[in-house]
Amino acid sequence: MAESNDADLVDLAAEAYIYGYPLVYDLSMMGTSLRDGFGALAAAPFNRFAHSEHLADHRTEFVSVNNDTLYSIAQLDLTGGPLRLHVPDTGGAYYVLQFVDAWTNNFAYVGRRATGTGEGDWLIVPPGWSGSVPDGVRGVIDAPTAVVTVAGRNACDGPGDLPRVRALQEQLTLTPLDGRPHRTGLPTPEPGVPEELRFFEELRVWMADFPPSPADQAYQDRFQPLGLLEEGPSPYAAADPALVGALTQGLERGRARVEGVSRAGTGGGGRPGSWNTNPHLFDYNLDHLGVGTIDSPEWRIADREASYLDRAVAARVGLWGNHGYEAVYAQTFQDSEGRQLNGAHSYALRFPEPPPVESFWSVTMYDTPDYYLVDNPAGRYSIGDRTPGLVHADDGSLTLYLSRERPADPARAANWLPAPAGDFRPMLRLYTPGAAVLDGSYEIPAVERVGD
């Protein structure tokens, strides 16, 4: 291991945390999905879909989970060869299957925006595959890594719409092309590594098993002094105290950087209460843009090294989020005067006109710092253009009310989004956003404090 002074090692460890956080977090969630399931999704082995049978609620422990769609999640292992994916005809209804590699790069989409809503088959192939494509498939989806997450979302208009969506989920299938066996779990980090170094051990093992693009591999060569490129026995099982100190300090520094940018946002305006909305937050995939993606300069971050921080922030605030042309996510922590949103107060959010979307929109309530849905007696976790019974003003505007307690006025109660007792962060989702959202000309109204 090359020698470096302690300060250099701390800086390098912070860079490694930012670079590697998406991989470690993604595969940790993949492992949870395979082993335990999460929220409304039961555990499922590789190459099999797990379907949510009801919309997400406060029991769904997943960062920034949506309450607009039913999830269908599959963790794919392609080491045994290609998989044939069958999708049903949704009859024009919104759905998307988003393909995410181990580094959280969105590399393909199948769904209404990308490929239409008709029935069809797709072939998902591992890196470097050069076999024959069978007849009857619409196209080939090239995976950049040997493991992949497929995050499926079917729009669901509430409990009454569940039977329709559940029937579609049952028709969503994955079939091995040649029937060869696949792995049963992810590579296991070496036991005996101290807990404070577990992140770096996971990064070392998973980075080797699921290498990134050649350009990213060239960047990660800089982490050699940290032991992250060593093969064989772990260098962290009995690491030098100076290295342990540098790694733990660097981890905290890198984590603080990601948390700070996550809260500050990436693309929000400068005025108090501005929503942080960045249609380009998920543009960090620079190397593998396949079926359903838009492969053009405006959807790729120009600075590769800067993209690593964006990628870490995107994983932190919205793991498995879509490119902006599929959906845009806007968040705010403050009211119109720059004060932290908190359930001790009541707020109003007035839309003079509906947000410009081609599909639909919603506002979802999350607690902080976990970004989980908020338990509430009304069982309402989001509100939007598909919510029944909303009350509009005579001028057509719509005012939503965000508070811990249900408003006494019936009209306000109809437009109520329950908040937690403490700090909170609402998120506005815009599905298939219009041009005004993507070019930044649409301004989301600030949240106004209206009472204590």
Coordinates of C-alpha atoms in Angstrom, one line a residue:
M1 CA 0.0 0.0 0.0
A2 CA 1.5 3.4 -1.0
E3 CA 2.4 5.7 1.7
S4 CA 0.5 9.0 2.1
N5 CA 0.3 11.5 4.9
D6 CA -2.8 11.3 7.2
A7 CA -4.4 14.4 5.8
D8 CA -4.2 13.1 2.2
L9 CA -5.6 9.8 3.3
V10 CA -8.6 11.5 5.0
D11 CA -9.3 13.5 1.9
L12 CA -9.0 10.4 -0.3
A13 CA -11.3 8.4 2.0
A14 CA -13.9 11.2 1.8
E15 CA -13.7 11.0 -2.0
A16 CA -14.0 7.2 -1.8
Y17 CA -17.1 7.5 0.3
I18 CA -18.8 9.9 -2.1
Y19 CA -17.8 7.7 -5.1
G20 CA -18.8 4.4 -3.5
Y21 CA -21.9 5.3 -1.5
P22 CA -24.3 4.6 -4.3
L23 CA -22.9 1.1 -5.0
V24 CA -22.9 0.2 -1.3
Y25 CA -26.4 1.6 -0.6
D26 CA -27.8 0.0 -3.8
L27 CA -26.5 -3.4 -3.1
S28 CA -27.4 -3.2 0.6
M29 CA -31.0 -2.5 -0.5
M30 CA -30.7 -5.3 -3.1
G31 CA -29.6 -7.7 -0.3
T32 CA -32.5 -6.6 1.9
S33 CA -34.9 -7.2 -1.0
L34 CA -33.6 -10.7 -1.6
R35 CA -33.4 -11.6 2.1
D36 CA -36.2 -9.8 3.9
G37 CA -38.2 -7.8 1.4
F38 CA -39.1 -4.3 2.4
G39 CA -42.3 -2.4 3.1
A40 CA -45.1 -3.9 1.1
L41 CA -42.8 -6.1 -0.9
A42 CA -42.1 -9.6 0.2
A43 CA -38.6 -11.2 -0.2
A44 CA -38.0 -12.7 -3.6
P45 CA -35.0 -14.5 -5.0
F46 CA -33.0 -13.3 -8.0
N47 CA -34.9 -13.2 -11.3
R48 CA -38.4 -13.1 -9.8
F49 CA -40.7 -10.1 -9.3
A50 CA -42.0 -9.1 -5.9
H51 CA -45.2 -7.2 -6.2
S52 CA -46.7 -4.7 -3.7
E53 CA -50.4 -5.6 -3.1
H54 CA -51.3 -2.2 -1.7
L55 CA -49.9 1.4 -2.0
A56 CA -47.0 2.3 0.2
D57 CA -47.7 3.6 3.7
H58 CA -45.8 4.5 6.9
R59 CA -44.7 0.9 7.3
T60 CA -42.7 1.0 4.0
E61 CA -39.2 1.7 5.2
F62 CA -37.7 2.9 1.9
V63 CA -36.3 6.4 1.3
S64 CA -38.8 8.7 -0.5
V65 CA -41.0 5.9 -1.6
N66 CA -44.0 7.0 -3.7
N67 CA -47.7 6.5 -2.8
D68 CA -48.9 6.9 -6.4
T69 CA -48.0 3.6 -8.0
L70 CA -47.8 -0.1 -7.1
Y71 CA -44.3 -1.3 -7.1
S72 CA -43.0 -4.4 -8.9
I73 CA -39.4 -5.0 -8.0
A74 CA -37.0 -7.6 -9.4
Q75 CA -33.4 -8.1 -8.6
L76 CA -31.7 -9.7 -11.6
D77 CA -28.6 -11.9 -11.7
L78 CA -27.3 -12.3 -15.3
T79 CA -24.3 -14.5 -14.6
G80 CA -26.4 -17.5 -15.7
G81 CA -27.2 -15.8 -19.0
P82 CA -29.9 -13.6 -20.5
L83 CA -33.5 -13.2 -19.2
R84 CA -36.6 -12.8 -21.3
L85 CA -39.0 -10.2 -19.9
H86 CA -42.7 -10.2 -20.8
V87 CA -44.8 -7.1 -20.3
P88 CA -48.6 -7.0 -20.6
D89 CA -50.8 -4.5 -22.4
T90 CA -51.8 -1.8 -19.9
G91 CA -54.4 -0.3 -22.2
G92 CA -52.8 3.1 -22.3
A93 CA -52.4 3.3 -18.5
Y94 CA -49.1 4.7 -17.1
Y95 CA -46.4 2.3 -16.2
V96 CA -42.6 2.2 -16.3
L97 CA -40.0 -0.5 -15.8
Q98 CA -36.7 1.2 -14.9
F99 CA -33.5 -0.7 -15.2
V100 CA -30.8 0.3 -12.7
D101 CA -27.2 -1.1 -12.6
A102 CA -25.3 -1.8 -9.4
W103 CA -23.9 1.8 -9.4
T104 CA -27.4 3.2 -9.6
N105 CA -27.2 4.2 -13.3
N106 CA -30.5 4.2 -15.0
F107 CA -29.6 2.5 -18.3
A108 CA -33.0 1.5 -19.9
Y109 CA -36.7 2.1 -19.6
V110 CA -39.7 0.1 -20.8
G111 CA -43.1 1.8 -20.4
R112 CA -45.7 4.2 -21.7
R113 CA -43.3 7.1 -22.4
A114 CA -40.4 5.0 -23.6
T115 CA -41.9 2.1 -25.6
G116 CA -45.7 2.4 -25.4
T117 CA -48.2 0.3 -23.5
G118 CA -48.6 -2.7 -25.8
E119 CA -47.8 -6.3 -24.9
G120 CA -44.3 -7.6 -25.8
D121 CA -41.0 -9.3 -24.8
W122 CA -37.6 -7.9 -24.2
L123 CA -34.2 -9.7 -23.9
I124 CA -32.0 -8.6 -20.9
V125 CA -28.4 -9.6 -21.5
P126 CA -25.3 -9.5 -19.3
P127 CA -22.1 -7.5 -20.0
G128 CA -20.2 -8.7 -23.0
W129 CA -22.9 -11.1 -24.2
S130 CA -22.7 -12.0 -27.9
G131 CA -25.3 -14.8 -28.3
S132 CA -28.2 -15.1 -30.7
V133 CA -31.4 -13.1 -30.1
P134 CA -34.5 -15.3 -30.2
D135 CA -37.4 -14.5 -32.5
G136 CA -40.3 -12.6 -31.1
V137 CA -38.5 -10.0 -28.9
R138 CA -39.0 -6.3 -29.4
G139 CA -35.4 -5.4 -28.5
V140 CA -32.3 -6.1 -26.4
I141 CA -31.5 -4.4 -23.1
D142 CA -27.8 -4.5 -22.4
A143 CA -26.9 -4.5 -18.7
P144 CA -23.7 -2.7 -17.7
T145 CA -23.3 -4.9 -14.5
A146 CA -24.1 -8.6 -13.8
V147 CA -26.7 -7.6 -11.2
V148 CA -29.5 -5.2 -12.0
T149 CA -32.6 -3.8 -10.2
V150 CA -35.8 -3.5 -12.2
A151 CA -38.0 -1.0 -10.5
G152 CA -41.5 -1.2 -11.9
R153 CA -44.3 1.3 -11.2
N154 CA -47.9 1.0 -12.3
A155 CA -50.1 4.0 -11.7
C156 CA -52.9 3.1 -9.2
D157 CA -55.8 5.4 -8.5
G158 CA -56.5 4.2 -5.0
P159 CA -57.9 1.0 -3.4
G160 CA -60.6 0.6 -6.1
D161 CA -58.0 0.4 -8.8
L162 CA -56.0 -2.4 -7.1
P163 CA -57.6 -5.3 -8.9
R164 CA -56.7 -3.9 -12.4
V165 CA -53.1 -3.3 -11.4
R166 CA -52.7 -6.6 -9.6
A167 CA -53.9 -8.4 -12.8
L168 CA -51.2 -6.6 -14.8
Q169 CA -48.5 -7.4 -12.2
E170 CA -49.3 -11.1 -12.5
Q171 CA -48.6 -11.0 -16.2
L172 CA -45.1 -9.5 -15.7
T173 CA -42.6 -12.4 -16.0
L174 CA -38.9 -13.1 -16.3
T175 CA -37.7 -16.4 -17.9
P176 CA -34.1 -17.5 -18.2
L177 CA -33.1 -17.9 -21.8
D178 CA -31.0 -21.1 -21.3
G179 CA -32.0 -22.2 -17.8
R180 CA -28.5 -22.1 -16.3
P181 CA -28.3 -21.5 -12.5
H182 CA -27.6 -18.2 -11.0
R183 CA -26.2 -17.0 -7.7
T184 CA -28.4 -17.1 -4.6
G185 CA -26.9 -14.0 -2.9
L186 CA -24.5 -11.2 -3.2
P187 CA -20.7 -11.6 -2.6
T188 CA -20.1 -11.6 1.1
P189 CA -17.5 -9.2 2.7
E190 CA -14.9 -10.8 4.8
P191 CA -15.9 -11.5 8.4
G192 CA -13.8 -10.1 11.1
V193 CA -13.6 -6.6 9.7
P194 CA -14.5 -4.0 12.4
E195 CA -17.9 -2.4 12.0
E196 CA -16.4 1.1 11.5
L197 CA -14.7 -0.2 8.4
R198 CA -17.5 -2.3 7.0
F199 CA -18.5 0.3 4.4
F200 CA -15.0 0.2 2.9
E201 CA -14.9 -3.6 3.0
E202 CA -18.2 -3.8 1.2
L203 CA -17.0 -1.2 -1.3
R204 CA -13.8 -3.2 -1.9
V205 CA -15.6 -6.5 -2.5
W206 CA -18.5 -5.2 -4.6
M207 CA -16.4 -2.8 -6.6
A208 CA -14.3 -5.8 -7.8
D209 CA -17.3 -8.0 -8.5
F210 CA -19.4 -5.4 -10.3
P211 CA -16.8 -3.1 -12.1
P212 CA -18.0 0.2 -13.4
S213 CA -17.3 1.6 -16.9
P214 CA -13.6 1.9 -18.0
A215 CA -13.6 5.6 -17.4
D216 CA -14.8 5.2 -13.8
Q217 CA -12.3 2.4 -13.3
A218 CA -9.5 4.8 -14.2
Y219 CA -10.8 7.2 -11.6
Q220 CA -11.1 4.7 -8.9
D221 CA -7.4 3.7 -9.3
R222 CA -6.7 6.7 -7.0
F223 CA -8.1 4.7 -4.1
Q224 CA -5.2 2.2 -4.1
P225 CA -3.6 3.8 -0.9
L226 CA -6.8 3.0 1.0
G227 CA -6.7 -0.7 0.2
L228 CA -9.8 -0.6 -1.9
L229 CA -8.2 -2.3 -4.9
E230 CA -6.5 -5.1 -3.0
E231 CA -7.6 -8.6 -3.9
G232 CA -7.7 -11.6 -1.6
P233 CA -7.8 -11.2 2.2
S234 CA -9.2 -8.0 3.5
P235 CA -6.7 -5.3 4.4
Y236 CA -9.2 -4.0 7.0
A237 CA -9.3 -7.1 9.2
A238 CA -6.1 -6.0 11.0
A239 CA -5.5 -2.5 9.6
D240 CA -2.8 -0.1 10.7
P241 CA -4.3 2.4 13.2
A242 CA -3.3 5.3 11.0
L243 CA -5.3 3.9 8.1
V244 CA -8.3 3.1 10.4
G245 CA -8.2 6.7 11.6
A246 CA -8.1 8.1 8.1
L247 CA -10.9 5.9 6.9
T248 CA -13.2 6.7 9.7
Q249 CA -12.6 10.4 9.5
G250 CA -12.9 10.4 5.8
L251 CA -16.2 8.5 6.0
E252 CA -17.7 11.1 8.3
R253 CA -16.4 13.9 6.1
G254 CA -17.8 12.3 3.0
R255 CA -21.1 11.6 4.7
A256 CA -21.4 15.1 5.9
R257 CA -20.8 16.4 2.4
V258 CA -23.6 14.2 0.9
E259 CA -26.0 15.1 3.7
G260 CA -25.3 18.8 3.4
V261 CA -25.9 18.8 -0.4
S262 CA -28.9 16.6 0.0
R263 CA -30.5 19.2 2.3
A264 CA -29.4 22.2 0.3
G265 CA -30.7 20.6 -2.9
T266 CA -29.2 20.7 -6.3
G267 CA -31.0 23.2 -8.5
G268 CA -33.3 25.0 -6.2
G269 CA -33.7 28.8 -6.4
G270 CA -32.2 31.3 -4.1
R271 CA -35.4 32.7 -2.6
P272 CA -36.7 31.4 0.8
G273 CA -39.0 28.5 0.4
S274 CA -37.9 27.7 -3.1
W275 CA -38.3 24.1 -4.1
N276 CA -35.2 22.2 -5.0
T277 CA -36.1 20.7 -8.3
N278 CA -33.4 19.4 -10.6
P279 CA -34.6 17.5 -13.7
H280 CA -31.0 16.5 -14.2
L281 CA -30.2 15.0 -10.9
F282 CA -30.1 11.5 -12.4
D283 CA -27.9 12.4 -15.4
Y284 CA -24.8 10.9 -13.9
N285 CA -25.0 7.9 -16.2
L286 CA -22.4 8.8 -18.9
D287 CA -21.6 5.5 -20.4
H288 CA -24.5 3.1 -20.9
L289 CA -27.7 4.6 -22.3
G290 CA -30.0 2.0 -23.9
V291 CA -33.6 1.3 -24.6
G292 CA -36.0 4.1 -23.6
T293 CA -33.2 6.5 -22.5
I294 CA -32.4 9.9 -24.2
D295 CA -28.8 9.7 -25.3
S296 CA -28.0 13.4 -25.8
P297 CA -25.7 16.0 -24.2
E298 CA -28.5 17.8 -22.3
W299 CA -29.1 14.5 -20.3
R300 CA -25.5 13.8 -19.4
I301 CA -23.5 15.7 -16.7
A302 CA -20.5 17.2 -18.5
D303 CA -18.0 16.9 -15.6
R304 CA -17.5 13.2 -14.8
E305 CA -15.9 13.9 -11.4
A306 CA -18.7 16.2 -10.4
S307 CA -21.2 13.5 -11.3
Y308 CA -20.0 11.3 -8.5
L309 CA -21.4 13.7 -5.8
D310 CA -24.7 14.1 -7.8
R311 CA -25.0 10.3 -7.9
A312 CA -24.4 10.0 -4.1
V313 CA -27.0 12.7 -3.4
A314 CA -29.5 11.1 -5.8
A315 CA -29.1 7.8 -4.0
R316 CA -29.5 9.4 -0.6
V317 CA -32.6 11.3 -1.3
G318 CA -34.3 9.1 -3.9
L319 CA -32.7 5.7 -4.6
W320 CA -33.9 4.3 -7.9
G321 CA -35.3 7.6 -9.0
N322 CA -36.0 8.2 -12.7
H323 CA -34.4 10.5 -15.2
G324 CA -36.2 13.9 -15.4
Y325 CA -37.8 13.1 -18.7
E326 CA -39.7 10.2 -17.0
A327 CA -40.5 12.0 -13.7
V328 CA -39.3 15.1 -11.9
Y329 CA -39.0 15.2 -8.1
A330 CA -39.1 18.5 -6.2
Q331 CA -38.5 18.9 -2.5
T332 CA -38.5 21.7 0.0
F333 CA -37.6 22.0 3.7
Q334 CA -38.7 25.6 4.2
D335 CA -41.7 27.8 4.2
S336 CA -41.9 31.1 2.2
E337 CA -39.9 32.9 4.9
G338 CA -37.1 30.4 5.0
R339 CA -38.2 28.7 8.2
Q340 CA -37.9 24.9 8.6
L341 CA -41.2 23.1 8.0
N342 CA -42.5 21.6 11.2
G343 CA -45.7 20.0 12.4
A344 CA -46.1 22.5 15.2
H345 CA -47.4 24.9 12.5
S346 CA -50.0 24.8 9.7
Y347 CA -49.2 25.6 6.1
A348 CA -50.9 26.2 2.7
L349 CA -49.6 25.4 -0.8
R350 CA -51.6 27.2 -3.5
F351 CA -51.4 26.2 -7.1
P352 CA -52.9 28.9 -9.3
E353 CA -52.8 26.4 -12.2
P354 CA -52.2 22.7 -12.3
P355 CA -48.5 21.7 -12.6
P356 CA -47.6 21.0 -16.3
V357 CA -47.5 17.3 -16.8
E358 CA -48.4 14.8 -19.5
S359 CA -49.4 12.0 -17.0
F360 CA -50.2 13.1 -13.4
W361 CA -48.8 14.9 -10.3
S362 CA -48.8 14.5 -6.5
V363 CA -47.4 16.0 -3.3
T364 CA -46.2 13.4 -0.8
M365 CA -45.3 14.0 2.9
Y366 CA -42.1 12.6 4.4
D367 CA -40.5 12.9 7.8
T368 CA -36.9 13.8 8.3
P369 CA -34.1 12.6 8.4
D370 CA -35.3 9.2 7.2
Y371 CA -37.6 10.5 4.4
Y372 CA -40.3 7.9 5.2
L373 CA -44.0 8.3 4.8
V374 CA -45.8 9.8 7.8
D375 CA -48.3 7.7 9.9
N376 CA -51.6 9.6 10.3
P377 CA -55.2 8.8 11.3
A378 CA -56.6 9.6 7.8
G379 CA -54.3 7.1 6.0
R380 CA -53.4 9.8 3.5
Y381 CA -49.8 9.9 2.5
S382 CA -50.0 12.0 -0.7
I383 CA -52.4 14.3 -2.5
G384 CA -52.7 15.2 -6.2
D385 CA -54.7 15.5 -9.3
R386 CA -56.1 12.0 -8.9
T387 CA -57.3 12.5 -5.3
P388 CA -61.1 12.3 -5.2
G389 CA -63.0 15.2 -3.6
L390 CA -60.5 18.0 -3.9
V391 CA -62.1 21.4 -3.6
H392 CA -61.0 24.1 -6.1
A393 CA -61.5 27.8 -5.7
D394 CA -63.8 29.7 -8.1
D395 CA -60.8 30.9 -10.1
G396 CA -59.7 27.3 -10.6
S397 CA -56.8 27.4 -8.2
L398 CA -56.1 24.6 -5.8
T399 CA -54.8 25.1 -2.2
L400 CA -53.4 22.2 -0.3
Y401 CA -53.2 22.3 3.5
L402 CA -50.2 20.8 5.3
S403 CA -50.6 20.3 9.1
R404 CA -50.5 17.8 11.8
E405 CA -54.1 18.3 12.8
R406 CA -57.0 17.9 10.4
P407 CA -58.5 21.4 9.5
A408 CA -61.9 22.1 11.0
D409 CA -63.2 23.6 7.8
P410 CA -64.6 20.8 5.5
A411 CA -63.2 22.3 2.3
R412 CA -59.7 22.5 3.8
A413 CA -60.0 19.0 5.3
A414 CA -60.7 17.7 1.7
N415 CA -57.4 19.2 0.6
W416 CA -55.4 18.2 3.7
L417 CA -52.0 16.5 3.6
P418 CA -51.2 15.2 7.1
A419 CA -47.8 16.2 8.6
P420 CA -45.7 14.7 11.4
A421 CA -45.2 16.3 14.8
G422 CA -41.6 17.3 14.0
D423 CA -39.7 18.5 10.9
F424 CA -40.9 17.4 7.5
R425 CA -40.1 17.5 3.8
P426 CA -42.9 17.4 1.2
M427 CA -42.0 16.2 -2.3
L428 CA -43.8 17.2 -5.5
R429 CA -43.7 14.5 -8.2
L430 CA -44.4 15.3 -11.8
Y431 CA -44.9 12.3 -14.0
T432 CA -43.9 12.8 -17.7
P433 CA -43.3 16.5 -17.0
G434 CA -44.0 19.2 -19.5
A435 CA -41.4 21.3 -21.3
A436 CA -41.8 24.2 -18.7
V437 CA -40.7 21.8 -16.0
L438 CA -37.7 20.5 -17.9
D439 CA -36.5 24.0 -19.0
G440 CA -36.9 25.5 -15.6
S441 CA -39.5 28.1 -16.5
Y442 CA -42.2 26.5 -14.3
E443 CA -42.0 27.9 -10.7
I444 CA -43.5 25.8 -7.9
P445 CA -45.3 28.0 -5.4
A446 CA -43.7 28.4 -1.9
V447 CA -45.3 26.8 1.1
E448 CA -46.9 29.5 3.3
R449 CA -47.3 29.3 7.0
V450 CA -50.9 30.1 7.9
G451 CA -51.2 29.2 11.6
D452 CA -49.6 27.7 14.7

